[in-house]
Coordinates of C-alpha atoms and ligand atoms in Angstrom, one line a residue:
X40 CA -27.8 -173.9 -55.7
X41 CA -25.3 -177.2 -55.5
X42 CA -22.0 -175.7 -54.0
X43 CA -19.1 -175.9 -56.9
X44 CA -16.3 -176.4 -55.6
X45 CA -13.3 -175.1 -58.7
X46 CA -10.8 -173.9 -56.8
X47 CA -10.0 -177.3 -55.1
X48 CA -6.8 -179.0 -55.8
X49 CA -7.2 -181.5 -52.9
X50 CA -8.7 -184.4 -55.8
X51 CA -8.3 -188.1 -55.0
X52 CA -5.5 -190.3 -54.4
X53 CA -4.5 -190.8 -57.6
X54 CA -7.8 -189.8 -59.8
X55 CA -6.9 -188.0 -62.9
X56 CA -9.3 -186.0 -62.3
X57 CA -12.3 -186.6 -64.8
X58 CA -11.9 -190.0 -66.3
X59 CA -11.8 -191.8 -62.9
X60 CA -8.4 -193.8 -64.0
X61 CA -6.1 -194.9 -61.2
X62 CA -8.0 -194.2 -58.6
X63 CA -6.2 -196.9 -56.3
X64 CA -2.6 -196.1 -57.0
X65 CA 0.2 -198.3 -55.4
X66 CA 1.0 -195.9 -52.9
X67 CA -2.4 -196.9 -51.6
X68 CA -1.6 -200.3 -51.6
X69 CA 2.2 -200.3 -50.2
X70 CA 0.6 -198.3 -47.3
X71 CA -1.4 -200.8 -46.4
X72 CA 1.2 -203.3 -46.8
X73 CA 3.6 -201.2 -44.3
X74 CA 0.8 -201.3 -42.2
X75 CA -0.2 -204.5 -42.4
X76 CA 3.9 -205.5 -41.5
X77 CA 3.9 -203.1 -38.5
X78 CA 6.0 -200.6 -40.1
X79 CA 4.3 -198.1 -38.0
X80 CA 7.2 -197.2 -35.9
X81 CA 9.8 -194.3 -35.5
X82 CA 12.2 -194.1 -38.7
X83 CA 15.1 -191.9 -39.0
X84 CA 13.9 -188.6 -39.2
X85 CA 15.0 -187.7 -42.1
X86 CA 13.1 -190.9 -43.6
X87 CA 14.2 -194.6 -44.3
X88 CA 17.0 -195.2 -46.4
X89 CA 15.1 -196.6 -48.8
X90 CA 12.6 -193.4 -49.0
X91 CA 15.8 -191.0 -49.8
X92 CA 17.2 -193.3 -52.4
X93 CA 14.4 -193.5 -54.5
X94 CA 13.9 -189.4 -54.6
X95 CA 16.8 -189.5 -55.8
X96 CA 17.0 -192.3 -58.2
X97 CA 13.8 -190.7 -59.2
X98 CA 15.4 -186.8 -59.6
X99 CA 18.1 -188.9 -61.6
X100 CA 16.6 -190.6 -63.7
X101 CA 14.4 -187.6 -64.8
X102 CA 16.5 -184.7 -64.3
X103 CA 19.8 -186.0 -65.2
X104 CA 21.4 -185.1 -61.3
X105 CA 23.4 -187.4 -59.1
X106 CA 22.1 -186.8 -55.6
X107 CA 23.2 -188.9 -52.9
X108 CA 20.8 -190.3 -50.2
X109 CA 22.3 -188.2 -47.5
X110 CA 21.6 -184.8 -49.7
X111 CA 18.0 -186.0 -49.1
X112 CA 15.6 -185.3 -46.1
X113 CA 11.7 -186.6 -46.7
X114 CA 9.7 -184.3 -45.1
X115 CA 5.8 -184.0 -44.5
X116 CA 5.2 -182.3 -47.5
X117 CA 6.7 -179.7 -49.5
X118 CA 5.7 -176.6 -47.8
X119 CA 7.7 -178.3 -44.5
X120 CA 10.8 -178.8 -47.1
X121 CA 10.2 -175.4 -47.9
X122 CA 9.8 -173.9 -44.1
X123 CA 13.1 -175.9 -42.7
X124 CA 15.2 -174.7 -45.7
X125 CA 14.4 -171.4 -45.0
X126 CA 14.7 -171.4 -41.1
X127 CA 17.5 -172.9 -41.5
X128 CA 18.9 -170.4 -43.8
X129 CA 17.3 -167.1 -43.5
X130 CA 18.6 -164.9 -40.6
X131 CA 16.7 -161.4 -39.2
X132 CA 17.7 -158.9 -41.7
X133 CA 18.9 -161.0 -44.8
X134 CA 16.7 -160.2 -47.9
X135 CA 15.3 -163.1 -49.7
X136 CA 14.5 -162.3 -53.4
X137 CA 10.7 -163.3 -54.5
X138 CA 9.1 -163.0 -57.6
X139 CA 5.7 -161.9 -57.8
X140 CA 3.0 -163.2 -58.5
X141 CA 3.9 -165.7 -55.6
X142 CA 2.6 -168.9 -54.3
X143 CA 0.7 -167.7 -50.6
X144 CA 3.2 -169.2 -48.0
X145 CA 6.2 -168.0 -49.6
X146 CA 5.8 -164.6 -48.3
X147 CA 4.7 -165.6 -44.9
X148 CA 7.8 -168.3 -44.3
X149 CA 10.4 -165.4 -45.1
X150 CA 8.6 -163.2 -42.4
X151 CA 8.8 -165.7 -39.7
X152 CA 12.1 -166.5 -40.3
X153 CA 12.6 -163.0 -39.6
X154 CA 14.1 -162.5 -43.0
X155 CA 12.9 -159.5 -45.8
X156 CA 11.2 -160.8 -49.3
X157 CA 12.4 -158.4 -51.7
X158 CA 9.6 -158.5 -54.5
X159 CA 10.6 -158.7 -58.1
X160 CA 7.1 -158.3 -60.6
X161 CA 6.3 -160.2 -63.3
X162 CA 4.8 -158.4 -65.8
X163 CA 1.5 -159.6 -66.8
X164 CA 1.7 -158.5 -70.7
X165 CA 4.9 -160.7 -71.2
X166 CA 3.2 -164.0 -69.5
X167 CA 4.3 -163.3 -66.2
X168 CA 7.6 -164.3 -67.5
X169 CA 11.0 -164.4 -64.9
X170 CA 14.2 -163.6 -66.2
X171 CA 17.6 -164.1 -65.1
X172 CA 18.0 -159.9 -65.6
X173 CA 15.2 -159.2 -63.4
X174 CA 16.7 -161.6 -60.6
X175 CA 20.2 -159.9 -60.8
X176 CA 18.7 -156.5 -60.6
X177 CA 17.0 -157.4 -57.0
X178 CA 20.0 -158.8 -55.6
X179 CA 22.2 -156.9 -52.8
X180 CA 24.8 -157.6 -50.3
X181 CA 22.1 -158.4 -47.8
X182 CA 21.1 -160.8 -50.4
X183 CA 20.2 -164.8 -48.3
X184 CA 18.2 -166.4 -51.0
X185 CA 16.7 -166.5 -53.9
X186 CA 13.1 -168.2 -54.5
X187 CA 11.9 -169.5 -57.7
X188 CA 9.0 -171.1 -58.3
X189 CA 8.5 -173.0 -62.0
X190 CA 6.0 -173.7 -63.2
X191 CA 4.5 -171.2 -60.8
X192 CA 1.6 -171.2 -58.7
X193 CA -0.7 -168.8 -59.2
X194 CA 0.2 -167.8 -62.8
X195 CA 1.7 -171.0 -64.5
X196 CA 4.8 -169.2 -66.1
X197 CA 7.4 -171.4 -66.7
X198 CA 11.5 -170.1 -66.0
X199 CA 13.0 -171.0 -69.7
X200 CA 16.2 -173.2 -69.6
X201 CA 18.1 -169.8 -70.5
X202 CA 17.0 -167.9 -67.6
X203 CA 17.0 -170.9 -65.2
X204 CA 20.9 -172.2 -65.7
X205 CA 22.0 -167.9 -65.8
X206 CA 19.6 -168.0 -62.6
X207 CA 21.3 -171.0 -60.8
X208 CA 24.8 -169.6 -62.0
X209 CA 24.2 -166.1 -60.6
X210 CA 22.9 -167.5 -57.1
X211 CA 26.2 -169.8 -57.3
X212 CA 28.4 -167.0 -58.9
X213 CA 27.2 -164.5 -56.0
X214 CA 27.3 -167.0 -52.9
X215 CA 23.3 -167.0 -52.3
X216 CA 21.1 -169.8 -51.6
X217 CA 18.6 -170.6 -55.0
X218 CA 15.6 -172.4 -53.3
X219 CA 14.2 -173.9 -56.3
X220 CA 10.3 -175.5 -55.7
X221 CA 9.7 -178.0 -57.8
X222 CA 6.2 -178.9 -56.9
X223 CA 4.8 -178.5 -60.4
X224 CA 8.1 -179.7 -62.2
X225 CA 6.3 -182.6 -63.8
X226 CA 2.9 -180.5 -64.8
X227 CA 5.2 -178.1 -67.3
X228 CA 3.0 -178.1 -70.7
X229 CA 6.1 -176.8 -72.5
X230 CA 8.1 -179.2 -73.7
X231 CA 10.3 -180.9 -71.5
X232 CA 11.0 -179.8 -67.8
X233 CA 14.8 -179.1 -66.6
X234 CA 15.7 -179.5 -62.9
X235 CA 18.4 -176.4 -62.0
X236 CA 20.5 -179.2 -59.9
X237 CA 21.4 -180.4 -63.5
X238 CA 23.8 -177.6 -63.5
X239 CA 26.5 -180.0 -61.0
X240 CA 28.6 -177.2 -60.3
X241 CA 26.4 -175.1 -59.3
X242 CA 25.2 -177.2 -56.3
X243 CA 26.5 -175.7 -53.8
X244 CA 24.0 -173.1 -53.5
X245 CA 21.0 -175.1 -54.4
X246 CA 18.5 -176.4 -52.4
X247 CA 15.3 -178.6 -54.5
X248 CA 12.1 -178.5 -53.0
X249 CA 10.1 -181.6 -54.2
X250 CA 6.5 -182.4 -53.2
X251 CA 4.7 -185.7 -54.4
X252 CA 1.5 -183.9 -53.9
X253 CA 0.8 -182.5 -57.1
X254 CA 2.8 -185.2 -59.2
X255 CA 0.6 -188.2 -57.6
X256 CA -2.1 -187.1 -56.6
X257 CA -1.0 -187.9 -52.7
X258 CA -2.0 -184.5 -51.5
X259 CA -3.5 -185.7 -47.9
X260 CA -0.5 -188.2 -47.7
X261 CA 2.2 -185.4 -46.8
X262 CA 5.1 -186.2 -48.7
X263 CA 7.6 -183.3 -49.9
X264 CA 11.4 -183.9 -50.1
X265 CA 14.5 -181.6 -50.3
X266 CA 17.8 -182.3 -51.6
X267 CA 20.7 -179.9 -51.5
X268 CA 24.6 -179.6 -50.0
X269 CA 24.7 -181.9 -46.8
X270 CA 25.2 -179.5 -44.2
X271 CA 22.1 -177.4 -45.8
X272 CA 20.3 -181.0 -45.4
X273 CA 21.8 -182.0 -42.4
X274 CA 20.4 -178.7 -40.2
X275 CA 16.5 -179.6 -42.2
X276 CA 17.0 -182.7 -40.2
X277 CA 18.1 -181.2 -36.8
X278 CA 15.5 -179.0 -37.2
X279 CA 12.8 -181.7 -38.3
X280 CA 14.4 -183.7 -35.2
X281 CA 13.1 -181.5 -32.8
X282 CA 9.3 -180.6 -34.6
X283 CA 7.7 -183.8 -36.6
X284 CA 10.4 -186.1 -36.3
X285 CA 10.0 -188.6 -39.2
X286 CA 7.0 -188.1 -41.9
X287 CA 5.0 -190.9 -41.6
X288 CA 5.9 -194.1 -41.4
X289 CA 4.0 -195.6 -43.7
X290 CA 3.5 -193.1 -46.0
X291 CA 7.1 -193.6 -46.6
X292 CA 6.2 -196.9 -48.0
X293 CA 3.6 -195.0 -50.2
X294 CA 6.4 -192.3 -51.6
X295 CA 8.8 -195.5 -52.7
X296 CA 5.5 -197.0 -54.5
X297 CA 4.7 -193.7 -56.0
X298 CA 8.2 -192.7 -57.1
X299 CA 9.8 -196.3 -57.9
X300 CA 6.9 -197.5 -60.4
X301 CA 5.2 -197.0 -63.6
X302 CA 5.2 -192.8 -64.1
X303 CA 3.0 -193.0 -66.8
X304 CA 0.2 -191.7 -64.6
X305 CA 2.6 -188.3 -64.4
X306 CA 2.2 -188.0 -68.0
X307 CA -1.5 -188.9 -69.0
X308 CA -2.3 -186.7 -66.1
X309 CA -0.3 -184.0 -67.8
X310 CA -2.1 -184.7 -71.2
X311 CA -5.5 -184.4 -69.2
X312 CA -4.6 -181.0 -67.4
X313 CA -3.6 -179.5 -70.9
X314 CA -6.9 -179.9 -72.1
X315 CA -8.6 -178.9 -68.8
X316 CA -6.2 -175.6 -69.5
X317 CA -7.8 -174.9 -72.7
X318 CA -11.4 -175.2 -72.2
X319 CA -11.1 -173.6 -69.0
X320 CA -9.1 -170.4 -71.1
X321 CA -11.4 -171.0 -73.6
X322 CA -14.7 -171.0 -71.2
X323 CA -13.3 -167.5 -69.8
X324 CA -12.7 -165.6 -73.8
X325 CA -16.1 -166.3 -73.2
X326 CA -17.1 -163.7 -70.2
X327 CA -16.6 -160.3 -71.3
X328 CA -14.2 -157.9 -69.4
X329 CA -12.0 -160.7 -68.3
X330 CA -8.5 -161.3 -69.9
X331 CA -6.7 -164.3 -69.1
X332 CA -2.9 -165.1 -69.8
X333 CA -1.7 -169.1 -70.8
X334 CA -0.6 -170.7 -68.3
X335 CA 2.6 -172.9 -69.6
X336 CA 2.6 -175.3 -66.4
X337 CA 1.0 -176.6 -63.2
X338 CA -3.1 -176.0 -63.3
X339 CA -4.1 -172.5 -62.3
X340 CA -5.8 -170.1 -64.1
X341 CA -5.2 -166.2 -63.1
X342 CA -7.2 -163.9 -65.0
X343 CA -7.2 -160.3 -64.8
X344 CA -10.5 -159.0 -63.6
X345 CA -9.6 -155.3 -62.7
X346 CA -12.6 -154.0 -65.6
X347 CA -15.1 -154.7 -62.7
X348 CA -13.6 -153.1 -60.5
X349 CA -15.7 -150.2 -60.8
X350 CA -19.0 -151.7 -60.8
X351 CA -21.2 -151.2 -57.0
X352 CA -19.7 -154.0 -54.5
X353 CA -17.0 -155.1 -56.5
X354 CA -13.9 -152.5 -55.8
X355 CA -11.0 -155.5 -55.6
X356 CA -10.2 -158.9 -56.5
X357 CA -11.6 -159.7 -52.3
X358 CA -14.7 -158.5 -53.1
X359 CA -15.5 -160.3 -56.3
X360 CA -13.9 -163.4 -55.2
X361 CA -16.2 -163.0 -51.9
X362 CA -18.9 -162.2 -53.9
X363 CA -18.4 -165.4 -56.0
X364 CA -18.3 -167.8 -53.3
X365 CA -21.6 -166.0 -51.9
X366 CA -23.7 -165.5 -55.0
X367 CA -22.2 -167.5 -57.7
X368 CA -20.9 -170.7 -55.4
X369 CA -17.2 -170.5 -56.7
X370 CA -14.4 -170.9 -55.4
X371 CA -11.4 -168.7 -56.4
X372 CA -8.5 -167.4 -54.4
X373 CA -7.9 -163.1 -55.0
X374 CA -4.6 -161.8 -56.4
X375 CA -3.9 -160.2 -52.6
X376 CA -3.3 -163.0 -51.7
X377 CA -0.2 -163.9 -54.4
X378 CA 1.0 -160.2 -54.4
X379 CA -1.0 -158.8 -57.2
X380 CA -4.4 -156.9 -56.9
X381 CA -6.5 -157.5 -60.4
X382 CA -6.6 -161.1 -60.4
X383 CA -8.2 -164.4 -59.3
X384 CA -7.0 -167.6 -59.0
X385 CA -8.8 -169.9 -60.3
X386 CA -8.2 -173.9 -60.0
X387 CA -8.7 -176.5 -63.0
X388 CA -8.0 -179.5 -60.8
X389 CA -11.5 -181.1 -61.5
X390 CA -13.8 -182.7 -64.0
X391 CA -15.0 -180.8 -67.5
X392 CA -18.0 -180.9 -66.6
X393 CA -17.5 -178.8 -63.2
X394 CA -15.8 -176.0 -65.7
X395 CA -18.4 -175.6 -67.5
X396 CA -20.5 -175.2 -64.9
X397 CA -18.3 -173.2 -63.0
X398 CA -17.5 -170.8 -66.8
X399 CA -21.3 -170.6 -66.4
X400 CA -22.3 -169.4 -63.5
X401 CA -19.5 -166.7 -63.5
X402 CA -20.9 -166.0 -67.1
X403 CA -24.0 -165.3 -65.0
X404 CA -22.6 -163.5 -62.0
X405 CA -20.1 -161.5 -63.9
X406 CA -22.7 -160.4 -67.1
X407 CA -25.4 -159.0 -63.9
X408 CA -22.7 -156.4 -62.4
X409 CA -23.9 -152.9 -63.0
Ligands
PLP2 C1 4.2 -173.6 -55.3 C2 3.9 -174.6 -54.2 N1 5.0 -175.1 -53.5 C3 4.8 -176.0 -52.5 C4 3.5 -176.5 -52.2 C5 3.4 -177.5 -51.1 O1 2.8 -178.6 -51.4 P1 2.7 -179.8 -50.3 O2 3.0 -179.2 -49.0 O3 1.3 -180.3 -50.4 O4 3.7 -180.8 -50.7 C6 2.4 -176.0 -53.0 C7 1.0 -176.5 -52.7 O5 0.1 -175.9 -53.1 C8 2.6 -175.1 -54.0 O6 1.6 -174.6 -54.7

C-alpha cells in the first residue's frame, strides 16, 4: 500500500493545499533577490530593521496594536520565540499555567527552564473550551506565566473575546507574564480573530508569539516573531545573541514579502481549510465508535477514540496510532502526547482527495478491530 501521509503540516511554500494556487509566493522570489544582492551576511540579531517593522505594521494593521520595532525580535520560528520568552522568564520553581490539551513543546520548554506547568483541563463535552474562571482558579503566588494557545493545536478551540481580554486583565491585574501564541491567529473559522495586545494597557505583561509558518505556508523558512515590553524583548535578543544569532538573512527578505503584500492568500487559504474541516468531520461521523468535536480554528482534528480501547492490541491512543501508521499507513499523533489519553491528532493540511483516502482506510482498519 502507497504511504498516506495525513498528519503532515509541512505542505509547500505557499500551496493552498489542494488547488495548487500560489505555489511561488513572493517570499520565494525576495529570497532570491536577497540572495542574488549578497544580503547573505550577519544582521542584527534580533533581525533588520526593516523585518521588525513590518511585523508590526502587519500586527497593526490587523490587530489594531501599536508595537514599536524595538518590542520586536524575529526569531527562527515560532517555537524559538516561544523557548527564549520562556528562558528568559521562567525561573526553577515558578509554576507556569497550561491548559490542556496542549500543543507538544509547550510542556517540555517549561521543564527545561526548570519551571512547573500547572495543567488546567479542558473539558472535552464543552469544545475543549478555556475560560478566564478556569485560568484564575490555577493561579498561585508561585504563579510566572500563563500560556494560551488560540486557536489551539491539537483541539482547535478558540479563547472567545470575553475570556481572552478577562485572561489578559487577570495576567496584568496579578503581575504574571500571559505568553499568548498566535501561530494559528489567522486560521480562526469563527468570525474575526482578536490579538490580546489590543488590550494597550495591559501590555506590560504580554508577550505575542507570532510564527509565519502556518499563516504562509513558509514552514521550512523559519520565521517566528515576538513582540512584548522591551526589556522582555531585549533579554530574547541577549539570549538569541549568544545561540542562532540572526534568523536568516535572507529569509528576512522572505518575511517582509510575506507580511508587507497581498494577504489575500491568508484568507482563501482560510476558506479552503474550512471546507477541509468539514469533510474531514464529516468523513469521521462516518467510522463508528469515534466522536469528534469542531474544531473552531487552525487545522487539526482530535477525535475521541477511547471505544477501542478495549479491543486486542489497541489499549491506548499509542497503540492505535502505532497501529495506524503500521497497518493502515496513517499518520496521526496520540493524545499522550498533548496531555490527554483518548485521542488522536489528526492533520487536514493536505488535498481532499488524501482525506478521503485517509477516512477510508481508517474506515477499514478501525471496522476489522475485534
Ligand atoms: C501551537 C504552536 N505554536 C508554535 C508552533 C511553532 O511553529 P514554527 O516554529 O514552525 O514557527 C507550532 C508549530 O506546530 C504550533 O503548533
Amino acid at each position: 500500500m502507497e504511504p498516506l501521509v495525513i498528519a503532515n503540516k509541512a505542505f509547500q511554500s505557499r500551496l493552498i493545499v489542494g488547488t495548487g494556487k500560489y505555489k511561488d509566493g513572493p517570499e520565494t522570489r525576495a529570497a532570491i533577490e536577497a540572495i542574488e544582492k549578497g544580503y547573505t551576511r550577519y544582521t542584527a540579531v534580533a533581525g533588520i530593521p526593516e523585518i521588525r517593522r513590518a511585523i508590526v505594521d502587519r500586527h497593526a494593521a490587523d490587530f489594531a496594536t501599536n508595537y514599536a520595532p524595538d518590542e520586536c525580535v524575529f526569531t527562527a520560528g515560532g517555537k524559538l520565540a516561544l523557548f527564549n520568552a520562556i528562558e528568559v522568564l521562567v525561573e526553577r520553581g515558578d509554576e507556569v499555567v497550561l491548559p490542556i490539551p496542549f500543543w507538544v513543546s509547550f510542556k517540555d520548554i517549561i521543564q527545561f527552564a526548570g519551571g512547573t506547568p500547572v495543567l488546567v483541563h479542558a473539558k472535552e463535552e464543552e469544545n475543549f473550551r478555556i475560560t478566564a474562571g478556569m485560568i484564575e482558579a490555577a493561579v498561585t503566588d508561585r504563579t510566572k506565566a500563563i500560556i494560551l494557545n488560540t486557536p489551539s493545536n491539537p483541539s482547535g478551540a478558540v479563547v472567545s473575546p470575553e475570556d481572552l481580554e478577562a485572561i489578559v486583565r487577570l495576567a496584568h491585574r496579578r503581575g504574571i507574564y500571559l505568553l499568548l501564541d498566535e501561530c494559528y491567529i489567522y486560521l480562526n473559522f469563527e468570525g474575526t480573530s482578536i490579538s490580546g495586545a489590543q488590550f494597550q494597557d495591559c501590555k506590560e505583561h504580554l508577550v505575542v508569539l507570532g510564527s509565519l509558518s502556518k499563516t504562509y505556508a513558509m514552514t521550512g523558512w523559519r520565521a517566528g516573531y515576538a513582540l512584548g515590553p522591551k526589556p522582555v524583548i531585549a533579554a530574547m535578543g541577549k539570549l538569541q545573541s549568544q545561540s542562532t544569532s540572526n534568523t536568516t538573512s535572507f529569509v528576512q527578505y522572505a518575511a517582509i514579502a510575506a507580511v508587507s503584500g497581498s494577504q489575500q492568500c491568508v484568507a482563501d487559504m482560510r476558506t479552503e481549510y474550512i471546507q477541509l474541516r468539514d469533510r474531514m468531520l464529516g468523513g469521521l461521523a462516518t467510522i463508528p465508535g469515534i466522536t469528534c468535536t469542531v474544531p473552531q480554528g487552525a487545522f487539526y482534528v482530535y477525535p475521541n477514540v477511547s471505544a477501542f480501547f478495549g479491543k486486542p492490541g489497541a489499549g491506548s491512543a499509542s497503540a492505535l496510532a502505532s497501529r495506524l501508521l503500521g497497518e493502515a499507513h496513517v499518520v496521526c499523533v496520540p493524545g499522550e502526547a498533548f496531555g490527554t489519553d483518548e485521542h488522536l491528532r489528526f492533520s487536514y493540511a493536505t488535498s481532499a482527495e488524501v482525506i478521503d483516502k485517509g477516512i477510508e482506510r481508517m474506515r477499514s482498519f478501525f471496522g476489522g478491530l475485534d
